[in-house]
Amino acid sequence: MSNFIDFNSAKKLHEMQQSQNRISKLFNIQYPIIQAGMIWHSGWKLASAVSNCGGLGLIGAGSMYPDVLRENIQKCKQATNKPFGVNVPMLYPNLEEVIQIILEEGVKIVFTSAGSPKTYTETLQKEGLKVAHVVSSTKFAVKCEDAGVDAIVAEGFEAGGHNGRDETTTFCLIPNVKQHISKPLIAAGGIALGSQMKAAMILGADGVQIGSRFAATTEASAHENWKKKITELNEGDTLLTLKELAPVRMVKNKFFNELEGIYQTGRNTEALVASLGRARAKRGMFEGDMEDGELEIGQVSALIHDVLPVETVFSNLLKEFEEAKAPSF
């Protein structure tokens, strides 16, 4: 990969991160930018590209069978000599096998989500791994600190995919979590621009986790139909739904309207499960069915207008971060 980060703003940011940033030091990365481990998007190509640019790439284990996960880890190790990690949703099957593969393949960083941080944190840390856990509330951030995780990802409900029930925005969540924990804090949800990254860090975050912007990159493993759709979304085109099962933010399409029809006739959980069926997310984001598939993306998709290489996304983030200044008064 070419050394594209050669302008003054990136140099200043690099110096700042090396001297004082807790996330950069914790994960031994150049910039405190983590790419979210999104299902059907975050394969080895995306993770390695982000890591090669100086951030932390995460392979999304949630949409991978164990053997596929192992293959992605091995290919990622071949594609980068920089740190990368694996995101592991705790509610998925084959969890013990997934953890064993991570240990066997020598992965050094794991982000866990959708479950208790106590489940595997101690086990992984004993093997020398760094562990971060994703939460959507201050209450669970405190539980993470008690569980001894190395870092906490606090995700506002602007985020795409599975989400918190309380609908707390990132701007409210980050400063509140910051008041209650001492561990390094990563902000997630509604971040696609360098200016938003700076805002999150001003609010108390040590770094950011970005999903939607990296979903619309050439290296993401999602279907091209879906990537194009992301660039066409406007404000209000996504909504948090399915709180009766597991809250998820998705695009309003034919499938979404079917769910809304079930709500109009009553909150019948069995009917929701039947409509959801199996592999809806794969059908939409990986296979490209824009009508009957489940399409998960954040509100910030309204700010994403192009499918770009990861290298360009990074360059833009760093430039925007440096240029973002609050007006005086």
Coordinates of C-alpha atoms in Angstrom, one line a residue:
M1 CA 0.0 0.0 0.0
S2 CA 1.2 3.5 -0.8
N3 CA 2.1 6.0 1.9
F4 CA -0.8 8.3 1.3
I5 CA -0.7 10.1 4.7
D6 CA 1.9 12.7 3.9
F7 CA 0.2 16.0 4.5
N8 CA 0.8 18.3 7.5
S9 CA -2.6 17.7 9.1
A10 CA -2.0 14.0 9.3
K11 CA 1.5 14.5 10.7
K12 CA 0.2 16.7 13.5
L13 CA -2.6 14.2 14.3
H14 CA 0.0 11.3 14.3
E15 CA 2.2 13.2 16.8
M16 CA -0.8 13.9 19.0
Q17 CA -2.0 10.3 19.0
Q18 CA 1.5 8.9 19.8
S19 CA 2.0 11.3 22.7
Q20 CA -1.3 11.0 24.6
N21 CA -4.0 8.8 23.0
R22 CA -4.9 5.8 25.2
I23 CA -6.6 3.9 22.4
S24 CA -3.6 4.2 20.1
K25 CA -1.3 3.0 22.8
L26 CA -3.6 0.2 23.9
F27 CA -3.9 -1.4 20.5
N28 CA -0.5 -0.2 19.2
I29 CA -2.1 1.6 16.2
Q30 CA -1.3 4.9 14.6
Y31 CA -4.7 6.5 14.8
P32 CA -7.6 5.9 17.3
I33 CA -10.0 4.8 14.5
I34 CA -11.6 1.4 14.7
Q35 CA -13.6 -0.1 11.9
A36 CA -16.7 -1.9 13.2
G37 CA -16.9 -5.6 12.8
M38 CA -20.1 -5.5 10.8
I39 CA -21.8 -8.7 9.6
W40 CA -21.6 -9.3 5.8
H41 CA -19.2 -6.3 5.4
S42 CA -16.1 -6.9 7.6
G43 CA -14.0 -9.6 5.9
W44 CA -10.3 -9.7 5.7
K45 CA -10.0 -7.3 2.8
L46 CA -11.7 -4.5 4.8
A47 CA -10.0 -5.2 8.1
S48 CA -6.5 -5.4 6.5
A49 CA -7.0 -2.2 4.5
V50 CA -8.0 -0.3 7.7
S51 CA -5.1 -1.7 9.6
N52 CA -2.7 -0.8 6.8
C53 CA -3.9 2.8 7.0
G54 CA -3.0 3.0 10.7
G55 CA -6.4 2.2 12.2
L56 CA -7.7 -1.0 13.8
G57 CA -9.5 -3.3 11.4
L58 CA -12.0 -5.8 12.8
I59 CA -13.2 -9.0 11.2
G60 CA -16.9 -9.5 11.8
A61 CA -17.3 -13.1 13.1
G62 CA -21.1 -12.7 13.5
S63 CA -21.8 -13.6 9.8
M64 CA -19.1 -16.3 9.5
Y65 CA -19.0 -20.1 10.1
P66 CA -16.0 -21.1 12.1
D67 CA -14.0 -22.3 9.1
V68 CA -14.8 -19.1 7.2
L69 CA -13.6 -17.1 10.2
R70 CA -10.4 -19.0 10.3
E71 CA -9.8 -18.4 6.6
N72 CA -10.4 -14.7 7.0
I73 CA -8.0 -14.4 9.9
Q74 CA -5.3 -16.2 8.0
K75 CA -5.8 -14.0 4.9
C76 CA -5.8 -10.9 7.1
K77 CA -2.4 -11.9 8.6
Q78 CA -1.0 -12.3 5.1
A79 CA -2.4 -8.9 4.0
T80 CA -1.1 -6.8 6.9
N81 CA 1.6 -6.8 9.5
K82 CA -0.3 -4.3 11.6
P83 CA -2.6 -5.1 14.5
F84 CA -6.2 -6.2 13.7
G85 CA -8.9 -7.9 15.7
V86 CA -12.1 -9.9 15.6
N87 CA -15.6 -8.8 16.7
V88 CA -17.5 -11.5 18.4
P89 CA -21.3 -11.1 19.1
M90 CA -21.8 -13.2 22.3
L91 CA -25.4 -14.3 21.2
Y92 CA -24.2 -16.2 18.2
P93 CA -23.8 -20.1 18.1
N94 CA -20.5 -21.9 17.9
L95 CA -19.1 -19.3 20.4
E96 CA -16.6 -21.7 22.1
E97 CA -15.3 -22.8 18.7
V98 CA -15.0 -19.2 17.6
I99 CA -13.0 -18.3 20.7
Q100 CA -10.7 -21.3 20.2
I101 CA -10.0 -20.3 16.6
I102 CA -9.1 -16.8 17.7
L103 CA -6.6 -18.2 20.2
E104 CA -5.2 -20.8 17.8
E105 CA -4.6 -18.1 15.1
G106 CA -2.9 -15.7 17.4
V107 CA -5.3 -12.8 17.2
K108 CA -4.4 -10.2 19.8
I109 CA -7.5 -8.1 20.0
V110 CA -11.2 -9.0 20.5
F111 CA -14.2 -6.8 20.6
T112 CA -17.2 -8.5 22.2
S113 CA -20.8 -7.4 22.0
A114 CA -24.5 -8.5 22.5
G115 CA -23.8 -10.3 25.8
S116 CA -22.1 -10.2 29.2
P117 CA -18.5 -8.9 29.2
K118 CA -17.7 -11.4 31.9
T119 CA -18.1 -14.4 29.6
Y120 CA -14.7 -14.5 28.0
T121 CA -12.8 -11.4 29.1
E122 CA -10.7 -13.1 31.7
T123 CA -10.0 -16.1 29.5
L124 CA -8.8 -14.0 26.6
Q125 CA -6.7 -11.7 28.8
K126 CA -5.0 -14.6 30.4
E127 CA -3.8 -15.5 26.8
G128 CA -2.5 -12.0 26.3
L129 CA -5.4 -10.5 24.3
K130 CA -6.8 -7.0 24.7
V131 CA -10.6 -7.1 25.1
A132 CA -13.1 -4.3 24.4
H133 CA -16.9 -4.6 24.9
V134 CA -19.7 -2.7 23.1
V135 CA -22.5 -1.2 25.2
S136 CA -25.4 1.1 24.7
S137 CA -25.8 2.6 28.2
T138 CA -23.8 3.9 31.1
K139 CA -25.2 1.1 33.3
F140 CA -23.6 -1.5 31.1
A141 CA -20.4 0.5 30.7
V142 CA -19.9 0.3 34.5
K143 CA -20.5 -3.5 34.3
C144 CA -17.8 -3.6 31.7
E145 CA -15.4 -1.8 33.9
D146 CA -16.2 -4.2 36.8
A147 CA -15.6 -7.1 34.4
G148 CA -12.1 -5.8 33.8
V149 CA -12.2 -5.1 30.0
D150 CA -9.4 -3.1 28.5
A151 CA -11.6 -0.6 26.7
I152 CA -15.3 0.2 26.3
V153 CA -17.2 1.0 23.2
A154 CA -20.3 3.2 23.9
E155 CA -22.7 3.1 20.9
G156 CA -25.5 5.6 20.4
F157 CA -28.7 4.6 18.9
E158 CA -27.9 6.4 15.6
A159 CA -25.8 3.3 14.8
G160 CA -26.9 0.7 12.3
G161 CA -27.5 -2.9 13.0
H162 CA -28.3 -4.2 16.5
N163 CA -28.7 -1.5 19.0
G164 CA -29.9 -0.5 22.5
R165 CA -33.5 -0.3 23.5
D166 CA -33.2 3.1 25.3
E167 CA -32.5 5.1 22.2
T168 CA -29.8 7.2 23.8
T169 CA -27.9 9.4 21.3
T170 CA -24.1 9.4 21.1
F171 CA -23.9 13.0 22.1
C172 CA -25.7 12.2 25.4
L173 CA -24.2 8.8 26.0
I174 CA -20.5 9.6 25.6
P175 CA -20.2 12.3 28.3
N176 CA -22.3 10.4 30.7
V177 CA -20.3 7.2 30.3
K178 CA -17.1 9.3 30.7
Q179 CA -18.3 10.4 34.1
H180 CA -18.7 6.9 35.4
I181 CA -15.7 4.9 34.0
S182 CA -11.9 5.2 34.0
K183 CA -11.1 2.8 31.1
P184 CA -10.4 4.0 27.6
L185 CA -13.6 5.0 25.9
I186 CA -14.5 4.5 22.2
A187 CA -17.4 6.4 20.7
A188 CA -19.7 4.7 18.1
G189 CA -22.8 5.6 16.3
G190 CA -23.3 8.5 13.9
I191 CA -19.6 9.0 13.0
A192 CA -18.6 9.2 9.4
L193 CA -16.7 12.5 9.2
G194 CA -13.5 13.8 10.8
S195 CA -15.5 16.6 12.4
Q196 CA -17.7 14.1 14.0
M197 CA -14.7 12.2 15.2
K198 CA -13.3 15.4 16.8
A199 CA -16.7 16.1 18.4
A200 CA -16.8 12.7 20.0
M201 CA -13.3 13.1 21.4
I202 CA -14.2 16.6 22.8
L203 CA -17.1 14.9 24.6
G204 CA -14.7 12.5 26.3
A205 CA -14.0 9.6 23.9
D206 CA -10.4 8.5 23.4
G207 CA -11.2 7.1 20.0
V208 CA -14.0 6.2 17.6
Q209 CA -15.5 3.1 16.0
I210 CA -16.9 3.7 12.5
G211 CA -19.3 1.3 10.7
S212 CA -21.5 2.9 8.1
R213 CA -18.7 4.8 6.3
F214 CA -16.6 1.7 6.0
A215 CA -19.6 -0.3 4.8
A216 CA -19.6 1.9 1.7
T217 CA -16.0 1.1 0.6
T218 CA -14.6 -0.9 -2.2
E219 CA -13.0 -3.4 0.2
A220 CA -16.2 -4.1 2.2
S221 CA -17.5 -7.6 1.4
A222 CA -21.1 -6.5 1.0
H223 CA -23.0 -6.6 -2.3
E224 CA -22.5 -3.7 -4.8
N225 CA -26.3 -3.2 -4.9
W226 CA -26.2 -2.5 -1.2
K227 CA -23.2 -0.2 -1.3
K228 CA -24.9 1.9 -4.0
K229 CA -28.1 2.0 -1.9
I230 CA -26.2 3.4 1.1
T231 CA -25.1 6.3 -1.0
E232 CA -28.7 7.1 -2.0
L233 CA -30.2 7.2 1.5
N234 CA -31.5 10.4 3.1
E235 CA -32.4 11.5 6.6
G236 CA -35.3 9.4 7.9
D237 CA -34.7 6.5 5.6
T238 CA -33.7 4.2 8.5
L239 CA -35.6 3.3 11.7
L240 CA -34.9 1.4 14.9
T241 CA -37.4 -1.5 15.1
L242 CA -37.9 -5.1 16.4
K243 CA -37.5 -4.1 20.0
E244 CA -39.5 -7.2 21.0
L245 CA -36.7 -9.4 19.6
A246 CA -33.4 -7.6 19.3
P247 CA -33.5 -3.8 18.4
V248 CA -32.1 -3.2 15.0
R249 CA -31.8 -0.1 12.8
M250 CA -32.6 -0.9 9.2
V251 CA -33.6 0.8 5.9
K252 CA -37.3 1.3 5.1
N253 CA -37.9 -1.1 2.3
K254 CA -40.5 -3.8 1.3
F255 CA -39.4 -6.1 4.1
F256 CA -39.5 -3.2 6.6
N257 CA -43.0 -2.3 5.5
E258 CA -44.1 -5.9 6.1
L259 CA -42.9 -5.6 9.7
E260 CA -44.8 -2.3 10.1
G261 CA -47.9 -4.1 8.9
I262 CA -47.5 -6.6 11.7
Y263 CA -47.2 -3.8 14.2
Q264 CA -50.4 -2.2 13.0
T265 CA -52.3 -5.4 13.6
G266 CA -50.7 -5.9 17.1
R267 CA -47.3 -6.7 18.6
N268 CA -47.3 -10.4 17.8
T269 CA -43.8 -11.6 18.5
E270 CA -44.4 -14.9 16.7
A271 CA -45.5 -13.1 13.6
L272 CA -42.4 -10.9 13.7
V273 CA -40.2 -14.0 14.0
A274 CA -42.0 -15.7 11.1
S275 CA -41.6 -12.6 8.9
L276 CA -37.9 -12.2 9.8
G277 CA -37.2 -15.8 8.9
R278 CA -33.7 -16.9 8.3
A279 CA -30.8 -15.2 6.5
R280 CA -32.7 -11.9 5.9
A281 CA -29.6 -9.9 6.5
K282 CA -27.5 -12.1 4.2
R283 CA -30.2 -11.8 1.5
G284 CA -30.1 -8.1 1.6
M285 CA -26.6 -6.9 2.4
F286 CA -24.6 -9.8 1.0
E287 CA -26.7 -11.1 -1.9
G288 CA -28.1 -7.7 -2.9
D289 CA -31.9 -8.0 -2.5
M290 CA -32.9 -4.4 -1.8
E291 CA -36.6 -5.2 -1.4
D292 CA -37.0 -8.4 0.6
G293 CA -33.6 -8.3 2.4
E294 CA -32.8 -6.8 5.8
L295 CA -30.7 -3.7 5.3
E296 CA -28.8 -2.6 8.4
I297 CA -27.1 0.9 8.3
G298 CA -26.8 3.9 10.6
Q299 CA -28.5 7.3 10.4
V300 CA -25.2 8.8 9.3
S301 CA -25.7 7.1 5.9
A302 CA -27.4 10.3 4.8
L303 CA -23.8 11.9 4.8
I304 CA -22.3 9.1 2.7
H305 CA -22.5 9.9 -1.0
D306 CA -19.8 7.7 -2.6
V307 CA -18.3 4.2 -2.4
L308 CA -14.6 4.9 -1.8
P309 CA -11.4 3.0 -1.2
V310 CA -10.5 2.7 2.5
E311 CA -7.4 4.7 1.8
T312 CA -9.5 7.7 0.6
V313 CA -11.8 7.4 3.6
F314 CA -8.9 7.6 5.9
S315 CA -7.3 10.5 4.1
N316 CA -10.7 12.4 4.4
L317 CA -11.1 11.6 8.1
L318 CA -7.7 12.9 9.0
K319 CA -8.0 16.0 6.9
E320 CA -11.5 16.8 8.3
F321 CA -10.4 16.1 11.8
E322 CA -7.5 18.6 11.6
E323 CA -9.7 21.3 9.8
A324 CA -12.6 21.0 12.2
K325 CA -12.6 24.1 14.5
A326 CA -15.3 25.4 16.8
P327 CA -16.4 29.0 16.0
S328 CA -15.4 31.6 18.6
F329 CA -18.0 33.7 20.4

